[in-house]
Amino acid sequence: MDYSDFFNKATEIGAPYPYQQRLGTQPWPDFLEIPTGLGKTAAVVLAWLYKRIIKHDPDTPRRLVYCLPMRVLAEQTEANIRHWLRRLGGDAAAISVHLLMGGEEDLQSWTLQPDRNAILIGTQDMLLSRALMRGYGMSRYQWPVHFALLHNDALWVFDEVQLMGAGLRTSAQLEAFRREFNVHGGARSLWLSATLNTDWLKTVDFASHLDNATVLKIDEDDQNLAGQRLSASKTLQTGSAVLKAESKKGSGEKYLADLATQILSAHEAATNTMVILNRVERSQNLLKLLKKRKPDAELLLVHARFRANERKALNQAIQQTAPPSGRILVATQAIEAGVDISAKNLFTELAPWSSLVQRFGRCNRYGEYAEANIYWLEIEDEASALPYDYADMEQARATLQTLTNAGLSALPKTTGKQPTTDVLRRKDFLDLFNTDSDLTGFDTDISGYIRDSGPPPLFVFWRDFDGNRPEQAQPDRAELCPVSISQIKSHLKNKAISAFVWDSVAGSWKSVGQNNVYPGQTLLLRAQDGGYDNTLGFVAAHKQIVEVLAHREASNQVYQKDPDSIKTIPILLEDHLCHVAAAVKQLLLVLQLPQDKAEAIVTAAFWHDVGKAHAIFQETLKSVWSEDAPQRLRLWAKSAATARHKRRYFRHELASMLAWLAHGERSPTHDLIAYLIVAHHGKVRMNLRAMPDEPEAPDGKRYARGIHEGDKLPPVNIDGTILPETTLRLDVMELGVGEMGPSWTHRTQKLLAEHGPFLLAWYETLVRIADWCASEQEQKTGNEHNGE
């Protein structure tokens, strides 16, 4: 199948534009600069599909990571992609598509098949935080897995880069780091925008790569085919409502009243009228005001502070043809990216020029109207400029005053500079590889590397419970609502309102106040405390009881628990070790690693759970059987036991690693194997120290993570070889060089320098995935032996 037929089969819209044809059949560019409305998403996704499943292009990575600046319409992108895959059928229909938006189902749903083609869709908050080993809205113990899969064998696509803020520079730095350090299977980035300025990516480490960067643009043939869209008439004029110091008093009542009057006057039956405001609160207040005036038109509100459940219904509504009375759509800048909707009349507040160009693209998008109107709304009050810089808005105003037509072909290029933001440096990035919190229990705040405007990535969800010790499972994606720090603090000003954050070490929800919230948290709120309206989204101190959504009772991630070891069908330890080794060998057949690294990963798989032979672990697993049960004579890796270990913070993987240090073959990969063994649950990795409140071992012995100096492991059968009884030593906790050799910190830092962060995370992830896959398969097939 040639690309033109492939594209038409997927989209049902005929032959692709020439630029889409070039993207699908030529080497990947670094930048795609295409006017809004000409199908950038279809161009990229279908080019990736064609190169992966038809051409088997070795330079096209197997994971497509589609990164959007706003979460509002990520579901629309997902729906479009799924539609194209269904249309194509065959190998394309088998490709998995995953929406990474937080929630319990977001943890392992897309990670179990690293050898398969996959499409991952998410916002810059969710994707970049994971790419920085600090994934928002997810278990910290899963951070390394998502980090590895997003950096190895992955094509990153950054859509509408003019909206990314600080995330744009971070994307450039990450691309520079991937080119500096080794990755598996190749990795590359593609930046998309209708208002592209490559100077925005001149960061300290990526600037030198821009000299050889390639940009794909439309040519004369594209312009001829897209003539109707490019030349669509859009009369540009100043709106009558002005936001200034006087008009914004009382939550902007006069400004919004003037605006509502003009909106209702301009609105036409059977058409969309779109109103784009810069602040969520103003958009909410405008919608309430319009409702009071009771227009015949359908009223919808689009912004980023809705739960996924309501947002999905909203996305479906705005894709429908406007009703006979028409539709008035009130939105924030969240509507700028990815929404495929056309308005006959558009109102927009003054904003930076790059944002205005995107907004103008939502008016007469297809050139279907002979005449369409854009009204730009003056903001004279500098204090009302947020989330934008007022100097950028003044430059945009100067440009607007020279124009009467906002057709795409009439708009000048974007020349403004990106605002100065935090830049991720090499040392900072390498420091993030360590997933342990500091001694005070806090993590590095990465929010400055991800976003400098718009809704910060803090999430809330509501459940129905009483008291201050809630017993609630982690949220599903549909329950999560993003809110700003200022909004949640405003909500929590009322001392009667409580919020709770999950403490994975203590294994419980703990109360937090308004001064203890920060980006990346997921907060549990009481439904009876309010704070949400299904049509307005999150509203601080809103008193209406929040509707609690249906959710799964999934288990919470706890440091002291081993949910992977709690299984219906008990599995012998010797069998499980062989199953995991077999699973990782199967992965390696496809992934093709260097022989020494492949052998190290297989060895780590054989040894990863040797520490489960420890008496503490076996006592826990065997608690389901009576004292005289024959099962107690064997060593087990899985059972139905749900009790906690008698030693607080006990980690069997540390015992496994210490056994390897004592008996493992001395080779150049000796320390790498030790790391892969200990890191396979994500709970012990770069550091080895006791937990802050861990009970001390008797007689002043060394202790860490529930392991005491001098503990013994009984003999263990590893693939037919009997590992002798092992006395566990913790010399590697100490700094410097001891009888066991260098400290654990020295070894892990050396491994990080030798392999780089991307490959080291990749190797540990393969062991973890093999463990997950083998455990899942074991519950389908059972034990190889009867355990008697």
PDB file of N, CA, C and O in Angstrom, residues 20-71:
ATOM      1  N   GLN A  20       1.946  16.250   4.116  1.00  0.00           N
ATOM      2  CA  GLN A  20       1.661  15.000   4.814  1.00  0.00           C
ATOM      3  C   GLN A  20       2.288  13.821   4.086  1.00  0.00           C
ATOM      4  O   GLN A  20       2.796  12.886   4.721  1.00  0.00           O
ATOM      5  N   GLN A  21       2.255  13.868   2.769  1.00  0.00           N
ATOM      6  CA  GLN A  21       2.883  12.822   1.965  1.00  0.00           C
ATOM      7  C   GLN A  21       4.391  12.800   2.217  1.00  0.00           C
ATOM      8  O   GLN A  21       4.986  11.729   2.395  1.00  0.00           O
ATOM      9  N   ARG A  22       5.013  13.963   2.248  1.00  0.00           N
ATOM     10  CA  ARG A  22       6.466  14.028   2.484  1.00  0.00           C
ATOM     11  C   ARG A  22       6.820  13.517   3.878  1.00  0.00           C
ATOM     12  O   ARG A  22       7.811  12.801   4.055  1.00  0.00           O
ATOM     13  N   LEU A  23       6.002  13.868   4.854  1.00  0.00           N
ATOM     14  CA  LEU A  23       6.280  13.427   6.224  1.00  0.00           C
ATOM     15  C   LEU A  23       6.180  11.914   6.335  1.00  0.00           C
ATOM     16  O   LEU A  23       6.956  11.281   7.070  1.00  0.00           O
ATOM     17  N   GLY A  24       5.260  11.316   5.597  1.00  0.00           N
ATOM     18  CA  GLY A  24       5.062   9.876   5.677  1.00  0.00           C
ATOM     19  C   GLY A  24       6.061   9.056   4.897  1.00  0.00           C
ATOM     20  O   GLY A  24       6.190   7.855   5.142  1.00  0.00           O
ATOM     21  N   THR A  25       6.786   9.672   3.969  1.00  0.00           N
ATOM     22  CA  THR A  25       7.662   8.898   3.081  1.00  0.00           C
ATOM     23  C   THR A  25       9.124   9.328   3.135  1.00  0.00           C
ATOM     24  O   THR A  25       9.971   8.653   2.553  1.00  0.00           O
ATOM     25  N   GLN A  26       9.418  10.417   3.812  1.00  0.00           N
ATOM     26  CA  GLN A  26      10.792  10.911   3.896  1.00  0.00           C
ATOM     27  C   GLN A  26      11.295  10.814   5.336  1.00  0.00           C
ATOM     28  O   GLN A  26      10.514  10.596   6.259  1.00  0.00           O
ATOM     29  N   PRO A  27      12.606  10.990   5.557  1.00  0.00           N
ATOM     30  CA  PRO A  27      13.130  10.941   6.932  1.00  0.00           C
ATOM     31  C   PRO A  27      12.464  11.983   7.825  1.00  0.00           C
ATOM     32  O   PRO A  27      12.015  13.034   7.362  1.00  0.00           O
ATOM     33  N   TRP A  28      12.417  11.678   9.108  1.00  0.00           N
ATOM     34  CA  TRP A  28      11.765  12.571  10.058  1.00  0.00           C
ATOM     35  C   TRP A  28      12.477  13.922  10.138  1.00  0.00           C
ATOM     36  O   TRP A  28      13.701  13.963  10.233  1.00  0.00           O
ATOM     37  N   PRO A  29      11.726  15.021  10.104  1.00  0.00           N
ATOM     38  CA  PRO A  29      12.320  16.325  10.382  1.00  0.00           C
ATOM     39  C   PRO A  29      12.400  16.534  11.897  1.00  0.00           C
ATOM     40  O   PRO A  29      11.937  15.686  12.680  1.00  0.00           O
ATOM     41  N   ASP A  30      12.946  17.668  12.316  1.00  0.00           N
ATOM     42  CA  ASP A  30      12.959  18.022  13.729  1.00  0.00           C
ATOM     43  C   ASP A  30      11.780  18.929  14.087  1.00  0.00           C
ATOM     44  O   ASP A  30      11.310  18.917  15.231  1.00  0.00           O
ATOM     45  N   PHE A  31      11.318  19.702  13.103  1.00  0.00           N
ATOM     46  CA  PHE A  31      10.244  20.656  13.338  1.00  0.00           C
ATOM     47  C   PHE A  31       9.199  20.545  12.228  1.00  0.00           C
ATOM     48  O   PHE A  31       9.540  20.298  11.066  1.00  0.00           O
ATOM     49  N   LEU A  32       7.942  20.766  12.606  1.00  0.00           N
ATOM     50  CA  LEU A  32       6.844  20.780  11.647  1.00  0.00           C
ATOM     51  C   LEU A  32       6.091  22.103  11.842  1.00  0.00           C
ATOM     52  O   LEU A  32       5.459  22.309  12.869  1.00  0.00           O
ATOM     53  N   GLU A  33       6.203  23.002  10.866  1.00  0.00           N
ATOM     54  CA  GLU A  33       5.562  24.313  10.953  1.00  0.00           C
ATOM     55  C   GLU A  33       4.432  24.372   9.924  1.00  0.00           C
ATOM     56  O   GLU A  33       4.659  24.587   8.739  1.00  0.00           O
ATOM     57  N   ILE A  34       3.216  24.171  10.411  1.00  0.00           N
ATOM     58  CA  ILE A  34       2.057  24.039   9.535  1.00  0.00           C
ATOM     59  C   ILE A  34       0.927  24.914  10.079  1.00  0.00           C
ATOM     60  O   ILE A  34       0.636  24.895  11.281  1.00  0.00           O
ATOM     61  N   PRO A  35       0.245  25.695   9.232  1.00  0.00           N
ATOM     62  CA  PRO A  35      -0.882  26.509   9.709  1.00  0.00           C
ATOM     63  C   PRO A  35      -1.945  25.653  10.388  1.00  0.00           C
ATOM     64  O   PRO A  35      -2.148  24.485  10.046  1.00  0.00           O
ATOM     65  N   THR A  36      -2.632  26.252  11.360  1.00  0.00           N
ATOM     66  CA  THR A  36      -3.668  25.528  12.086  1.00  0.00           C
ATOM     67  C   THR A  36      -4.790  25.100  11.139  1.00  0.00           C
ATOM     68  O   THR A  36      -5.123  25.801  10.186  1.00  0.00           O
ATOM     69  N   GLY A  37      -5.327  23.921  11.394  1.00  0.00           N
ATOM     70  CA  GLY A  37      -6.438  23.424  10.587  1.00  0.00           C
ATOM     71  C   GLY A  37      -6.043  22.567   9.412  1.00  0.00           C
ATOM     72  O   GLY A  37      -6.911  22.102   8.665  1.00  0.00           O
ATOM     73  N   LEU A  38      -4.741  22.323   9.219  1.00  0.00           N
ATOM     74  CA  LEU A  38      -4.304  21.533   8.062  1.00  0.00           C
ATOM     75  C   LEU A  38      -3.866  20.113   8.443  1.00  0.00           C
ATOM     76  O   LEU A  38      -3.115  19.476   7.709  1.00  0.00           O
ATOM     77  N   GLY A  39      -4.329  19.628   9.585  1.00  0.00           N
ATOM     78  CA  GLY A  39      -4.171  18.203   9.898  1.00  0.00           C
ATOM     79  C   GLY A  39      -2.815  17.769  10.393  1.00  0.00           C
ATOM     80  O   GLY A  39      -2.302  16.734   9.949  1.00  0.00           O
ATOM     81  N   LYS A  40      -2.220  18.528  11.325  1.00  0.00           N
ATOM     82  CA  LYS A  40      -0.902  18.137  11.844  1.00  0.00           C
ATOM     83  C   LYS A  40      -0.957  16.812  12.603  1.00  0.00           C
ATOM     84  O   LYS A  40      -0.047  15.982  12.481  1.00  0.00           O
ATOM     85  N   THR A  41      -2.009  16.614  13.395  1.00  0.00           N
ATOM     86  CA  THR A  41      -2.088  15.378  14.184  1.00  0.00           C
ATOM     87  C   THR A  41      -2.163  14.155  13.276  1.00  0.00           C
ATOM     88  O   THR A  41      -1.428  13.174  13.454  1.00  0.00           O
ATOM     89  N   ALA A  42      -3.030  14.204  12.273  1.00  0.00           N
ATOM     90  CA  ALA A  42      -3.136  13.088  11.335  1.00  0.00           C
ATOM     91  C   ALA A  42      -1.820  12.897  10.583  1.00  0.00           C
ATOM     92  O   ALA A  42      -1.393  11.759  10.343  1.00  0.00           O
ATOM     93  N   ALA A  43      -1.180  13.997  10.236  1.00  0.00           N
ATOM     94  CA  ALA A  43       0.085  13.903   9.502  1.00  0.00           C
ATOM     95  C   ALA A  43       1.119  13.116  10.288  1.00  0.00           C
ATOM     96  O   ALA A  43       1.770  12.201   9.760  1.00  0.00           O
ATOM     97  N   VAL A  44       1.269  13.431  11.570  1.00  0.00           N
ATOM     98  CA  VAL A  44       2.305  12.796  12.387  1.00  0.00           C
ATOM     99  C   VAL A  44       1.941  11.356  12.724  1.00  0.00           C
ATOM    100  O   VAL A  44       2.758  10.442  12.562  1.00  0.00           O
ATOM    101  N   VAL A  45       0.729  11.147  13.223  1.00  0.00           N
ATOM    102  CA  VAL A  45       0.344   9.809  13.678  1.00  0.00           C
ATOM    103  C   VAL A  45       0.346   8.819  12.519  1.00  0.00           C
ATOM    104  O   VAL A  45       0.870   7.696  12.641  1.00  0.00           O
ATOM    105  N   LEU A  46      -0.198   9.205  11.378  1.00  0.00           N
ATOM    106  CA  LEU A  46      -0.267   8.278  10.249  1.00  0.00           C
ATOM    107  C   LEU A  46       1.100   8.068   9.609  1.00  0.00           C
ATOM    108  O   LEU A  46       1.392   6.977   9.101  1.00  0.00           O
ATOM    109  N   ALA A  47       1.960   9.081   9.645  1.00  0.00           N
ATOM    110  CA  ALA A  47       3.332   8.887   9.169  1.00  0.00           C
ATOM    111  C   ALA A  47       4.058   7.868  10.044  1.00  0.00           C
ATOM    112  O   ALA A  47       4.760   6.979   9.540  1.00  0.00           O
ATOM    113  N   TRP A  48       3.879   7.996  11.368  1.00  0.00           N
ATOM    114  CA  TRP A  48       4.504   7.024  12.289  1.00  0.00           C
ATOM    115  C   TRP A  48       3.975   5.620  12.030  1.00  0.00           C
ATOM    116  O   TRP A  48       4.753   4.652  11.955  1.00  0.00           O
ATOM    117  N   LEU A  49       2.654   5.505  11.887  1.00  0.00           N
ATOM    118  CA  LEU A  49       2.063   4.188  11.641  1.00  0.00           C
ATOM    119  C   LEU A  49       2.592   3.566  10.347  1.00  0.00           C
ATOM    120  O   LEU A  49       2.945   2.378  10.304  1.00  0.00           O
ATOM    121  N   TYR A  50       2.637   4.361   9.302  1.00  0.00           N
ATOM    122  CA  TYR A  50       3.078   3.852   8.006  1.00  0.00           C
ATOM    123  C   TYR A  50       4.532   3.380   8.076  1.00  0.00           C
ATOM    124  O   TYR A  50       4.880   2.309   7.559  1.00  0.00           O
ATOM    125  N   LYS A  51       5.358   4.166   8.730  1.00  0.00           N
ATOM    126  CA  LYS A  51       6.778   3.809   8.805  1.00  0.00           C
ATOM    127  C   LYS A  51       7.005   2.592   9.691  1.00  0.00           C
ATOM    128  O   LYS A  51       7.915   1.796   9.443  1.00  0.00           O
ATOM    129  N   ARG A  52       6.167   2.420  10.735  1.00  0.00           N
ATOM    130  CA  ARG A  52       6.352   1.292  11.639  1.00  0.00           C
ATOM    131  C   ARG A  52       5.788  -0.013  11.060  1.00  0.00           C
ATOM    132  O   ARG A  52       6.456  -1.046  11.091  1.00  0.00           O
ATOM    133  N   ILE A  53       4.563   0.018  10.536  1.00  0.00           N
ATOM    134  CA  ILE A  53       3.911  -1.250  10.200  1.00  0.00           C
ATOM    135  C   ILE A  53       3.944  -1.593   8.714  1.00  0.00           C
ATOM    136  O   ILE A  53       3.739  -2.745   8.343  1.00  0.00           O
ATOM    137  N   ILE A  54       4.216  -0.611   7.859  1.00  0.00           N
ATOM    138  CA  ILE A  54       4.293  -0.884   6.419  1.00  0.00           C
ATOM    139  C   ILE A  54       5.749  -0.904   5.955  1.00  0.00           C
ATOM    140  O   ILE A  54       6.203  -1.868   5.327  1.00  0.00           O
ATOM    141  N   LYS A  55       6.492   0.138   6.291  1.00  0.00           N
ATOM    142  CA  LYS A  55       7.882   0.258   5.821  1.00  0.00           C
ATOM    143  C   LYS A  55       8.891  -0.375   6.774  1.00  0.00           C
ATOM    144  O   LYS A  55      10.036  -0.611   6.383  1.00  0.00           O
ATOM    145  N   HIS A  56       8.487  -0.636   8.023  1.00  0.00           N
ATOM    146  CA  HIS A  56       9.404  -1.192   9.034  1.00  0.00           C
ATOM    147  C   HIS A  56      10.692  -0.366   9.112  1.00  0.00           C
ATOM    148  O   HIS A  56      11.800  -0.908   9.107  1.00  0.00           O
ATOM    149  N   ASP A  57      10.502   0.928   9.186  1.00  0.00           N
ATOM    150  CA  ASP A  57      11.614   1.876   9.182  1.00  0.00           C
ATOM    151  C   ASP A  57      12.412   1.774  10.479  1.00  0.00           C
ATOM    152  O   ASP A  57      11.866   2.000  11.566  1.00  0.00           O
ATOM    153  N   PRO A  58      13.697   1.439  10.415  1.00  0.00           N
ATOM    154  CA  PRO A  58      14.501   1.288  11.641  1.00  0.00           C
ATOM    155  C   PRO A  58      14.729   2.611  12.374  1.00  0.00           C
ATOM    156  O   PRO A  58      15.113   2.601  13.551  1.00  0.00           O
ATOM    157  N   ASP A  59      14.510   3.739  11.703  1.00  0.00           N
ATOM    158  CA  ASP A  59      14.706   5.040  12.339  1.00  0.00           C
ATOM    159  C   ASP A  59      13.428   5.589  12.972  1.00  0.00           C
ATOM    160  O   ASP A  59      13.406   6.731  13.436  1.00  0.00           O
ATOM    161  N   THR A  60      12.377   4.793  12.988  1.00  0.00           N
ATOM    162  CA  THR A  60      11.118   5.198  13.613  1.00  0.00           C
ATOM    163  C   THR A  60      10.912   4.375  14.881  1.00  0.00           C
ATOM    164  O   THR A  60      10.664   3.173  14.799  1.00  0.00           O
ATOM    165  N   PRO A  61      11.025   4.978  16.063  1.00  0.00           N
ATOM    166  CA  PRO A  61      10.883   4.236  17.320  1.00  0.00           C
ATOM    167  C   PRO A  61       9.510   3.588  17.463  1.00  0.00           C
ATOM    168  O   PRO A  61       8.535   4.010  16.846  1.00  0.00           O
ATOM    169  N   ARG A  62       9.435   2.563  18.309  1.00  0.00           N
ATOM    170  CA  ARG A  62       8.213   1.769  18.423  1.00  0.00           C
ATOM    171  C   ARG A  62       7.164   2.414  19.326  1.00  0.00           C
ATOM    172  O   ARG A  62       6.009   2.011  19.303  1.00  0.00           O
ATOM    173  N   ARG A  63       7.535   3.414  20.131  1.00  0.00           N
ATOM    174  CA  ARG A  63       6.536   4.120  20.935  1.00  0.00           C
ATOM    175  C   ARG A  63       6.407   5.552  20.441  1.00  0.00           C
ATOM    176  O   ARG A  63       7.398   6.279  20.338  1.00  0.00           O
ATOM    177  N   LEU A  64       5.175   5.942  20.143  1.00  0.00           N
ATOM    178  CA  LEU A  64       4.871   7.320  19.773  1.00  0.00           C
ATOM    179  C   LEU A  64       4.325   8.013  21.022  1.00  0.00           C
ATOM    180  O   LEU A  64       3.301   7.599  21.571  1.00  0.00           O
ATOM    181  N   VAL A  65       5.003   9.056  21.467  1.00  0.00           N
ATOM    182  CA  VAL A  65       4.609   9.790  22.671  1.00  0.00           C
ATOM    183  C   VAL A  65       4.070  11.140  22.227  1.00  0.00           C
ATOM    184  O   VAL A  65       4.827  12.018  21.818  1.00  0.00           O
ATOM    185  N   TYR A  66       2.749  11.303  22.290  1.00  0.00           N
ATOM    186  CA  TYR A  66       2.098  12.521  21.788  1.00  0.00           C
ATOM    187  C   TYR A  66       1.797  13.436  22.967  1.00  0.00           C
ATOM    188  O   TYR A  66       0.917  13.154  23.783  1.00  0.00           O
ATOM    189  N   CYS A  67       2.540  14.530  23.035  1.00  0.00           N
ATOM    190  CA  CYS A  67       2.501  15.423  24.192  1.00  0.00           C
ATOM    191  C   CYS A  67       1.731  16.700  23.862  1.00  0.00           C
ATOM    192  O   CYS A  67       2.094  17.431  22.938  1.00  0.00           O
ATOM    193  N   LEU A  68       0.674  16.969  24.632  1.00  0.00           N
ATOM    194  CA  LEU A  68      -0.169  18.147  24.449  1.00  0.00           C
ATOM    195  C   LEU A  68       0.022  19.118  25.609  1.00  0.00           C
ATOM    196  O   LEU A  68       0.208  18.691  26.749  1.00  0.00           O
ATOM    197  N   PRO A  69      -0.044  20.414  25.362  1.00  0.00           N
ATOM    198  CA  PRO A  69       0.150  21.377  26.453  1.00  0.00           C
ATOM    199  C   PRO A  69      -1.012  21.446  27.420  1.00  0.00           C
ATOM    200  O   PRO A  69      -0.861  21.892  28.546  1.00  0.00           O
ATOM    201  N   MET A  70      -2.200  21.040  26.992  1.00  0.00           N
ATOM    202  CA  MET A  70      -3.390  21.111  27.841  1.00  0.00           C
ATOM    203  C   MET A  70      -4.077  19.741  27.861  1.00  0.00           C
ATOM    204  O   MET A  70      -4.057  19.011  26.883  1.00  0.00           O
ATOM    205  N   ARG A  71      -4.740  19.430  28.987  1.00  0.00           N
ATOM    206  CA  ARG A  71      -5.378  18.122  29.116  1.00  0.00           C
ATOM    207  C   ARG A  71      -6.812  18.113  28.615  1.00  0.00           C
ATOM    208  O   ARG A  71      -7.409  17.050  28.451  1.00  0.00           O
TER     209      ARG A  71
END
